[in-house]
Amino acid sequence: MSYVKDILLQLLFALTPFVLYNIYYRDKAIHFSKPFIVITCMICLLLSMTFPLSVEDGIIFDIRYVIMFFGLVFGGMTAGMILLLEFMAYRLSLGGAGLFSALIILSITFPLSLLLSFLYRRYSKWRMLIVLIAGLLFSVIPIGVMLVTERRYVMDNLTFNILAMPVQNSLGIWLLFTLFHKAVSDKQLYLDYLRIEKVDTINHVAASLAHEVRNPLTAVSGFLKLMRNEALSPEKTRQFIDICMEEIKRTELILSEYLSISKPGKRQYEPVDLSELSNAIVEIMTPYANMNNVHLSPFENGPDIRVSANPNEIKQLLINFLKNAIEACSSVSNGQVSIRVSREAHHAKIAILDNGIGMSKEQVDRLGIIYFSTKNKGTGVGLTYSYQLIRSMNGEVSVRSEPGKGTEFLISLPLLPAQSPPDAMRSITG
Ligand code: ADP
Ligand code: MG
């Protein structure tokens, strides 16, 4: 009965990849990486081999084969080889009577794990069965080998060998694979929704953009016609050309901002000026606001409010908040949405205000929870992603809302130190 504690401990170790995955990838809209699998499996292997089950000195049992199989399935051949090396080095340093048998068992289970991992990836329908067969084989093979190499030991501890090993391996492999698989497929579903939401946003913005681009084009063509048909003074001509250039420049700006949100960006963080950014986002979202009969206005924001962020991600974040605010105002008369950037001691504050339908306390409490949406065609991932992003930048977000009155989202992000003024300025300021 005392083995129950040891078995439970091994099962706890089998949870390592799942637990670390949930901690490390909680706020990240990305899949796990192979280095992540290698590191978590190495930790798991080390723990399970350091605290194994043992009834006789030098002969130890743990969930090593299960972990190596897991590493091969999710991390590929490189992960498998690294785990193999770790196992060999650690097992050789531990030594003891079971060393010889351990090496023989490994020479059978490792190629078998390779084959099973290949089958696992190839036949997705049979995955659960393959995992269970693996768990069983990882128990039967060691006992079979030890019946030859350590017959006396196996016979002396028959109940332990027949019960403890299969239970430990089967439960361990089942826990490890089902939980990790569940976490990964949940994340995949979320990433799929996120992609749909992004495409949806881009489509909505694009639809409204088409309208917005037509206006300056009409204006420009009107001026060009005028210049062709009328004999205008050189001064008038220059004035018209200036207006046309201004219109074209604005259209260009809107289009290039639009293109920047629709193409996948780099993953780097860099200093981002929030005032500039909020003005650009207002440019992008104005057509969408116009289409919904909502007035969107930027505040006069102070200069040089900079945070460290990925420009594409933070753009997407503000678009999510503004889009929600505009949608909340679409059914009210005289809908107003504004975005204000300000600075506090160590934080940049971004406030997104609207006088839309607002939210009840229950709705506010559910904000950020995945798939929560009150809209017919909503996905409910926009805010989840935005909240995660804010947390990953060490920021915070708070909400004040009243049904029928409106909503205010207040985002707080760590401020970057102000840029030092140019030399000329410095001499003036002292
Ligand atoms: P979606 O917009 O697809 O519904 P989001 O994650 O962007 O998903 O938003 C989740 C929910 O939060 C919305 O369905 C809406 O009920 C609520 N919400 C977000 N922003 C506002 C706002 N400014 N005013 C009122 N409700 C809002
Ligand atoms: Mg939304």
Coordinates of C-alpha atoms and ligand atoms in Angstrom, one line a residue:
M1 CA 0.0 0.0 0.0
S2 CA 2.9 2.3 0.6
Y3 CA 3.5 2.3 -3.2
V4 CA 0.2 4.2 -3.7
K5 CA 2.0 7.4 -2.5
D6 CA 4.8 6.8 -4.9
I7 CA 2.5 6.1 -7.8
L8 CA 0.5 9.3 -7.0
L9 CA 3.7 11.2 -7.0
Q10 CA 4.6 9.9 -10.5
L11 CA 1.1 10.8 -11.7
L12 CA 1.7 14.3 -10.3
F13 CA 4.9 14.5 -12.4
A14 CA 3.0 13.4 -15.4
L15 CA 1.0 16.6 -15.1
T16 CA 4.1 18.8 -15.5
P17 CA 3.7 19.6 -19.2
F18 CA 0.0 20.4 -18.8
V19 CA 0.6 22.6 -15.8
L20 CA 3.6 24.4 -17.4
Y21 CA 1.7 24.8 -20.6
N22 CA -1.2 26.5 -18.8
I23 CA 1.1 28.8 -16.9
Y24 CA 3.4 29.8 -19.8
Y25 CA 0.9 29.9 -22.7
R26 CA -2.0 31.3 -20.7
D27 CA -1.7 34.8 -22.1
K28 CA -0.2 33.9 -25.4
A29 CA -2.1 33.6 -28.7
I30 CA 0.4 31.1 -30.0
H31 CA 1.0 27.4 -30.1
F32 CA 3.5 25.5 -28.0
S33 CA 7.1 25.4 -29.4
K34 CA 9.4 22.4 -29.6
P35 CA 11.9 23.9 -27.1
F36 CA 9.0 24.2 -24.7
I37 CA 8.3 20.4 -25.1
V38 CA 12.0 19.6 -24.6
I39 CA 12.3 21.7 -21.5
T40 CA 9.1 20.5 -19.8
C41 CA 9.8 16.8 -20.6
M42 CA 13.4 17.2 -19.3
I43 CA 12.0 18.6 -16.0
C44 CA 9.4 15.8 -15.9
L45 CA 12.0 13.1 -16.6
L46 CA 14.3 14.4 -14.0
L47 CA 11.6 14.6 -11.3
S48 CA 10.2 11.1 -12.1
M49 CA 13.7 9.5 -12.0
T50 CA 14.7 11.3 -8.8
F51 CA 11.6 10.1 -6.9
P52 CA 10.9 6.6 -8.4
L53 CA 9.1 3.6 -7.1
S54 CA 11.5 1.0 -5.7
V55 CA 11.2 -2.2 -3.7
E56 CA 14.8 -3.2 -4.0
D57 CA 17.9 -1.1 -4.0
G58 CA 19.1 -0.2 -7.4
I59 CA 16.0 -1.3 -9.2
I60 CA 13.7 1.7 -9.9
F61 CA 10.5 2.3 -11.8
D62 CA 9.2 5.6 -13.0
I63 CA 7.3 7.0 -16.0
R64 CA 10.4 7.6 -18.2
Y65 CA 9.1 5.7 -21.2
V66 CA 5.8 7.5 -21.1
I67 CA 7.7 10.9 -21.0
M68 CA 10.0 9.9 -23.9
F69 CA 7.0 8.8 -26.0
F70 CA 5.2 12.1 -25.2
G71 CA 8.4 14.0 -26.1
L72 CA 8.6 12.2 -29.5
V73 CA 4.9 12.8 -30.3
F74 CA 4.8 16.5 -29.5
G75 CA 8.5 17.5 -29.9
G76 CA 9.6 15.2 -32.7
M77 CA 12.9 13.3 -33.2
T78 CA 15.1 16.0 -31.7
A79 CA 13.2 16.1 -28.5
G80 CA 13.2 12.3 -28.3
M81 CA 17.0 12.2 -28.8
I82 CA 17.6 14.9 -26.1
L83 CA 15.4 13.0 -23.7
L84 CA 17.2 9.8 -24.5
L85 CA 20.6 11.4 -23.8
E86 CA 19.3 12.9 -20.5
F87 CA 17.9 9.5 -19.5
M88 CA 21.2 7.7 -20.3
A89 CA 23.3 10.2 -18.5
Y90 CA 21.1 10.2 -15.4
R91 CA 20.5 6.4 -15.3
L92 CA 24.3 5.8 -15.6
S93 CA 25.0 8.1 -12.8
L94 CA 22.4 6.4 -10.6
G95 CA 23.9 3.0 -11.3
G96 CA 22.7 0.0 -9.3
A97 CA 21.6 -3.5 -10.1
G98 CA 18.8 -2.5 -12.5
L99 CA 21.2 -0.5 -14.8
F100 CA 21.8 -3.4 -17.3
S101 CA 18.1 -4.3 -17.5
A102 CA 17.2 -0.6 -17.9
L103 CA 19.5 -0.3 -21.0
I104 CA 18.1 -3.4 -22.6
I105 CA 14.5 -2.2 -22.0
L106 CA 15.3 1.1 -23.5
S107 CA 16.8 -0.4 -26.6
I108 CA 13.4 -2.0 -27.2
T109 CA 11.0 0.8 -25.9
F110 CA 12.7 3.7 -27.8
P111 CA 12.4 2.3 -31.3
L112 CA 8.9 1.2 -30.3
S113 CA 8.1 4.7 -29.1
L114 CA 9.3 6.0 -32.5
L115 CA 7.0 3.7 -34.3
L116 CA 4.1 4.5 -32.1
S117 CA 4.6 8.3 -32.3
F118 CA 4.6 7.9 -36.1
L119 CA 1.3 6.0 -35.9
Y120 CA -0.1 8.6 -33.5
R121 CA 0.5 11.4 -35.9
R122 CA -0.6 9.4 -38.9
Y123 CA -3.8 7.9 -37.6
S124 CA -5.6 10.7 -35.7
K125 CA -8.7 8.5 -35.3
W126 CA -6.8 5.8 -33.4
R127 CA -4.9 8.1 -31.1
M128 CA -6.5 7.1 -27.8
L129 CA -6.0 3.4 -28.6
I130 CA -2.3 4.0 -29.6
V131 CA -1.8 5.8 -26.3
L132 CA -3.3 3.0 -24.3
I133 CA -1.4 0.3 -26.2
A134 CA 1.8 2.3 -25.5
G135 CA 1.0 2.5 -21.8
L136 CA 0.5 -1.3 -21.7
L137 CA 3.6 -2.1 -23.7
F138 CA 5.7 0.2 -21.5
S139 CA 4.7 -2.0 -18.5
V140 CA 4.8 -5.5 -20.2
I141 CA 8.2 -5.0 -21.8
P142 CA 10.1 -4.1 -18.7
I143 CA 8.6 -7.0 -16.8
G144 CA 9.3 -9.4 -19.7
V145 CA 12.9 -8.3 -19.9
M146 CA 13.4 -8.5 -16.2
L147 CA 11.9 -12.0 -16.1
V148 CA 15.1 -12.9 -18.1
T149 CA 17.6 -10.7 -16.5
E150 CA 16.4 -10.5 -12.9
R151 CA 14.1 -13.5 -12.5
R152 CA 14.5 -13.7 -8.7
Y153 CA 13.6 -10.1 -8.2
V154 CA 10.4 -10.3 -10.3
M155 CA 9.3 -13.5 -8.5
D156 CA 10.0 -12.1 -5.1
N157 CA 7.9 -9.0 -5.8
L158 CA 5.3 -10.4 -8.1
T159 CA 2.3 -8.4 -6.9
F160 CA 4.2 -5.1 -7.1
N161 CA 5.4 -5.8 -10.6
I162 CA 2.1 -7.0 -12.0
L163 CA 0.1 -4.2 -10.4
A164 CA 2.1 -1.1 -9.7
M165 CA 3.9 -0.8 -13.1
P166 CA 0.8 -1.1 -15.4
V167 CA -1.3 1.2 -13.2
Q168 CA 1.4 3.8 -13.1
N169 CA 2.2 3.7 -16.8
S170 CA -1.4 3.5 -18.0
L171 CA -2.7 6.2 -15.7
G172 CA 0.4 8.4 -16.3
I173 CA 0.2 8.2 -20.1
W174 CA -3.6 8.7 -20.1
L175 CA -3.3 11.8 -17.8
L176 CA -0.4 13.3 -19.7
F177 CA -1.9 12.8 -23.2
T178 CA -5.5 13.6 -22.5
L179 CA -4.9 16.7 -20.5
F180 CA -2.2 18.1 -22.7
H181 CA -4.2 17.3 -25.8
K182 CA -7.3 19.0 -24.4
A183 CA -5.3 22.2 -23.5
V184 CA -3.8 22.3 -27.0
S185 CA -7.0 21.7 -28.8
D186 CA -8.7 24.4 -26.7
K187 CA -6.0 26.8 -27.7
Q188 CA -6.3 25.8 -31.4
L189 CA -10.1 26.5 -31.3
Y190 CA -9.3 29.9 -29.7
L191 CA -6.7 30.7 -32.4
D192 CA -9.1 29.7 -35.1
Y193 CA -11.8 32.0 -33.7
L194 CA -9.2 34.7 -33.3
R195 CA -8.3 34.4 -37.0
I196 CA -12.0 34.5 -38.0
E197 CA -12.5 37.6 -35.8
K198 CA -9.5 39.3 -37.3
V199 CA -10.6 38.5 -40.9
D200 CA -14.1 39.7 -39.9
T201 CA -12.8 43.0 -38.5
I202 CA -10.7 43.5 -41.6
N203 CA -13.7 42.8 -43.9
H204 CA -15.9 45.2 -41.9
V205 CA -13.3 47.9 -42.0
A206 CA -12.7 47.2 -45.7
A207 CA -16.4 47.5 -46.6
S208 CA -16.6 50.9 -44.9
L209 CA -13.3 52.0 -46.3
A210 CA -14.5 51.5 -49.9
H211 CA -17.1 54.3 -49.2
E212 CA -14.5 56.5 -47.6
V213 CA -12.0 56.3 -50.5
R214 CA -14.7 57.1 -53.0
N215 CA -15.3 60.6 -51.5
P216 CA -11.8 62.0 -52.1
L217 CA -11.7 60.3 -55.5
T218 CA -14.9 62.1 -56.5
A219 CA -13.5 65.4 -55.2
V220 CA -10.2 65.0 -57.0
S221 CA -11.9 64.1 -60.3
G222 CA -14.2 67.1 -59.9
F223 CA -11.2 69.4 -59.5
L224 CA -9.4 67.9 -62.4
K225 CA -12.4 68.3 -64.7
L226 CA -12.7 71.9 -63.5
M227 CA -9.0 72.6 -64.4
R228 CA -9.4 71.0 -67.8
N229 CA -12.6 72.9 -68.8
E230 CA -12.1 76.3 -67.3
A231 CA -9.3 78.8 -67.9
L232 CA -8.1 79.2 -64.3
S233 CA -5.5 81.6 -63.0
P234 CA -2.2 80.0 -62.0
E235 CA -2.9 80.8 -58.4
K236 CA -6.3 79.0 -58.5
T237 CA -4.8 76.1 -60.3
R238 CA -2.1 75.7 -57.6
Q239 CA -4.8 75.9 -54.9
F240 CA -6.8 73.1 -56.5
I241 CA -3.8 71.0 -57.0
D242 CA -2.9 71.4 -53.3
I243 CA -6.4 70.3 -52.3
C244 CA -6.2 67.3 -54.6
M245 CA -2.8 66.4 -53.2
E246 CA -4.1 66.7 -49.7
E247 CA -7.0 64.4 -50.5
I248 CA -4.8 61.8 -52.1
K249 CA -2.4 61.9 -49.2
R250 CA -5.2 61.2 -46.8
T251 CA -6.5 58.4 -48.9
E252 CA -3.0 56.9 -49.1
L253 CA -2.7 57.2 -45.3
I254 CA -6.0 55.4 -44.7
L255 CA -5.1 52.6 -47.2
S256 CA -1.6 52.1 -45.8
E257 CA -2.9 51.9 -42.3
Y258 CA -5.5 49.5 -43.4
L259 CA -2.9 47.3 -45.1
S260 CA -0.7 47.4 -42.0
I261 CA -3.5 45.8 -40.0
S262 CA -4.3 43.1 -42.5
K263 CA -0.8 41.8 -43.1
P264 CA 0.8 39.6 -40.4
G265 CA 3.5 41.5 -38.6
K266 CA 6.7 40.9 -36.8
R267 CA 6.7 39.7 -33.2
Q268 CA 9.1 42.3 -31.8
Y269 CA 8.4 44.8 -29.2
E270 CA 9.5 48.4 -29.9
P271 CA 8.7 51.9 -28.6
V272 CA 5.2 52.9 -29.8
D273 CA 3.9 56.5 -29.6
L274 CA 0.4 56.1 -28.3
S275 CA -0.8 59.6 -29.5
E276 CA 0.3 58.9 -33.0
L277 CA -1.1 55.4 -32.9
S278 CA -4.5 56.5 -31.6
N279 CA -4.8 59.1 -34.4
A280 CA -3.9 56.5 -37.0
I281 CA -6.5 54.1 -35.5
V282 CA -9.2 56.9 -35.6
E283 CA -8.3 57.3 -39.3
I284 CA -8.9 53.6 -39.9
M285 CA -12.0 53.3 -37.9
T286 CA -13.8 56.6 -39.0
P287 CA -15.3 55.0 -42.1
Y288 CA -16.7 52.2 -39.9
A289 CA -18.1 54.7 -37.5
N290 CA -19.7 56.7 -40.3
M291 CA -21.3 53.6 -41.7
N292 CA -22.9 53.1 -38.2
N293 CA -23.9 56.7 -37.9
V294 CA -21.5 57.2 -35.0
H295 CA -19.2 60.2 -34.4
L296 CA -15.7 59.1 -33.7
S297 CA -13.3 61.7 -32.4
P298 CA -9.7 61.6 -31.0
F299 CA -8.9 63.9 -28.1
E300 CA -5.9 66.3 -28.3
N301 CA -3.4 64.0 -26.8
G302 CA -0.1 65.0 -25.2
P303 CA 3.0 64.2 -27.2
D304 CA 5.6 61.5 -26.4
I305 CA 3.5 59.0 -24.5
R306 CA 5.4 55.9 -25.4
V307 CA 5.1 52.3 -24.4
S308 CA 7.0 49.2 -25.4
A309 CA 4.7 47.1 -27.6
N310 CA 4.4 45.2 -30.8
P311 CA 2.9 47.8 -33.2
N312 CA 0.6 45.4 -35.0
E313 CA -0.7 43.8 -31.8
I314 CA -1.4 47.1 -30.1
K315 CA -3.2 48.4 -33.2
Q316 CA -5.3 45.3 -33.3
L317 CA -6.1 45.8 -29.6
L318 CA -7.3 49.4 -30.0
I319 CA -9.3 48.4 -33.1
N320 CA -11.0 45.7 -31.0
F321 CA -12.0 48.2 -28.3
L322 CA -13.1 50.9 -30.8
K323 CA -15.1 48.4 -32.9
N324 CA -17.0 47.3 -29.9
A325 CA -17.6 50.9 -28.8
I326 CA -18.9 51.8 -32.3
E327 CA -21.1 48.7 -32.4
A328 CA -22.5 49.6 -28.9
C329 CA -23.5 53.0 -30.3
S330 CA -24.9 51.9 -33.6
S331 CA -28.4 51.6 -32.1
V332 CA -28.5 54.9 -30.2
S333 CA -29.1 58.3 -31.6
N334 CA -26.2 60.7 -31.6
G335 CA -23.7 57.9 -30.9
Q336 CA -20.3 59.3 -29.8
V337 CA -17.0 57.4 -29.4
S338 CA -13.7 58.9 -28.3
I339 CA -10.3 57.7 -27.5
R340 CA -8.0 59.6 -25.1
V341 CA -4.4 59.0 -24.3
S342 CA -2.8 60.5 -21.2
R343 CA 0.2 59.9 -19.0
E344 CA 0.5 59.3 -15.2
A345 CA 3.6 58.8 -13.1
H346 CA 4.7 55.5 -14.5
H347 CA 1.8 54.6 -16.7
A348 CA 0.2 55.5 -20.0
K349 CA -3.6 55.5 -19.9
I350 CA -5.8 54.9 -22.8
A351 CA -9.5 55.6 -22.3
I352 CA -12.1 54.4 -24.8
L353 CA -15.4 56.1 -24.1
D354 CA -18.8 55.6 -25.7
N355 CA -22.4 56.6 -25.0
G356 CA -23.8 53.3 -26.3
I357 CA -26.0 50.7 -24.9
G358 CA -23.7 50.0 -21.9
M359 CA -23.6 46.8 -19.9
S360 CA -25.1 45.3 -16.8
K361 CA -22.9 44.3 -13.8
E362 CA -23.2 40.6 -14.8
Q363 CA -22.0 41.4 -18.3
V364 CA -19.1 43.5 -17.1
D365 CA -18.0 40.6 -14.9
R366 CA -18.0 38.3 -17.9
L367 CA -15.8 40.5 -20.0
G368 CA -12.6 38.9 -21.2
I369 CA -14.0 35.4 -20.7
I370 CA -13.5 33.5 -23.9
Y371 CA -16.6 33.2 -26.3
F372 CA -18.7 35.7 -24.2
S373 CA -20.7 37.7 -26.7
T374 CA -24.1 39.4 -26.7
K375 CA -24.1 39.9 -30.5
N376 CA -25.8 37.8 -33.1
K377 CA -22.7 37.4 -35.1
G378 CA -20.2 38.0 -32.3
T379 CA -17.3 35.7 -31.7
G380 CA -16.5 36.8 -28.2
V381 CA -12.7 36.5 -28.7
G382 CA -11.9 40.1 -29.4
L383 CA -11.8 41.1 -25.7
T384 CA -10.2 37.9 -24.6
Y385 CA -7.3 38.5 -26.9
S386 CA -7.1 42.1 -26.0
Y387 CA -7.1 41.4 -22.2
Q388 CA -4.4 38.7 -22.7
L389 CA -2.3 41.2 -24.7
I390 CA -2.6 43.9 -22.0
R391 CA -1.6 41.4 -19.3
S392 CA 1.4 40.2 -21.4
M393 CA 2.5 43.8 -21.6
N394 CA 2.2 44.1 -17.7
G395 CA -0.7 46.4 -18.1
E396 CA -4.2 46.5 -16.6
V397 CA -7.7 47.2 -17.8
S398 CA -10.7 48.4 -16.0
V399 CA -14.3 49.0 -17.1
R400 CA -17.1 51.4 -16.0
S401 CA -20.4 50.8 -17.6
E402 CA -24.0 51.7 -17.1
P403 CA -26.9 50.2 -19.2
G404 CA -28.3 52.8 -21.5
K405 CA -25.6 55.4 -20.6
G406 CA -22.4 54.1 -22.0
T407 CA -19.1 52.5 -21.3
E408 CA -15.5 53.5 -20.5
F409 CA -12.6 51.1 -20.9
L410 CA -9.4 52.3 -19.2
I411 CA -6.2 50.6 -20.2
S412 CA -3.1 51.2 -18.3
L413 CA 0.4 50.3 -19.7
P414 CA 3.9 50.8 -18.3
L415 CA 5.3 54.0 -19.7
L416 CA 8.6 54.2 -21.4
P417 CA 10.9 57.1 -20.2
A418 CA 10.3 60.3 -22.3
Q419 CA 12.7 60.8 -25.1
S420 CA 15.5 63.4 -24.3
P421 CA 14.9 66.7 -26.1
P422 CA 17.1 67.6 -29.0
D423 CA 20.3 69.6 -28.2
A424 CA 18.8 72.9 -29.2
M425 CA 15.8 72.4 -26.9
R426 CA 18.0 71.2 -24.1
S427 CA 20.1 74.4 -24.1
I428 CA 16.9 76.5 -24.0
T429 CA 15.3 74.4 -21.2
G430 CA 18.5 74.7 -19.3
Ligands
ADP1 P1 -17.8 40.4 -29.9 O1 -17.6 41.8 -30.3 O2 -17.5 39.4 -31.0 O3 -19.1 40.1 -29.3 P2 -15.8 40.9 -27.9 O4 -14.9 40.0 -27.1 O5 -15.2 42.0 -28.7 O6 -16.7 40.0 -28.8 O7 -16.8 41.6 -26.8 C1 -17.5 40.7 -25.9 C2 -18.8 41.4 -25.5 O8 -18.5 42.5 -24.6 C3 -19.7 42.0 -26.6 O9 -20.5 41.0 -27.2 C4 -20.5 43.0 -25.8 O10 -21.6 42.4 -25.2 C5 -19.6 43.4 -24.7 N1 -18.9 44.8 -25.0 C6 -17.7 45.0 -25.3 N2 -17.4 46.3 -25.4 C7 -18.6 46.9 -25.2 C8 -19.0 48.3 -25.2 N3 -18.1 49.3 -25.5 N4 -20.3 48.6 -24.9 C9 -21.2 47.6 -24.6 N5 -20.8 46.3 -24.6 C10 -19.6 46.0 -24.9
MG2 MG -15.7 42.7 -30.7

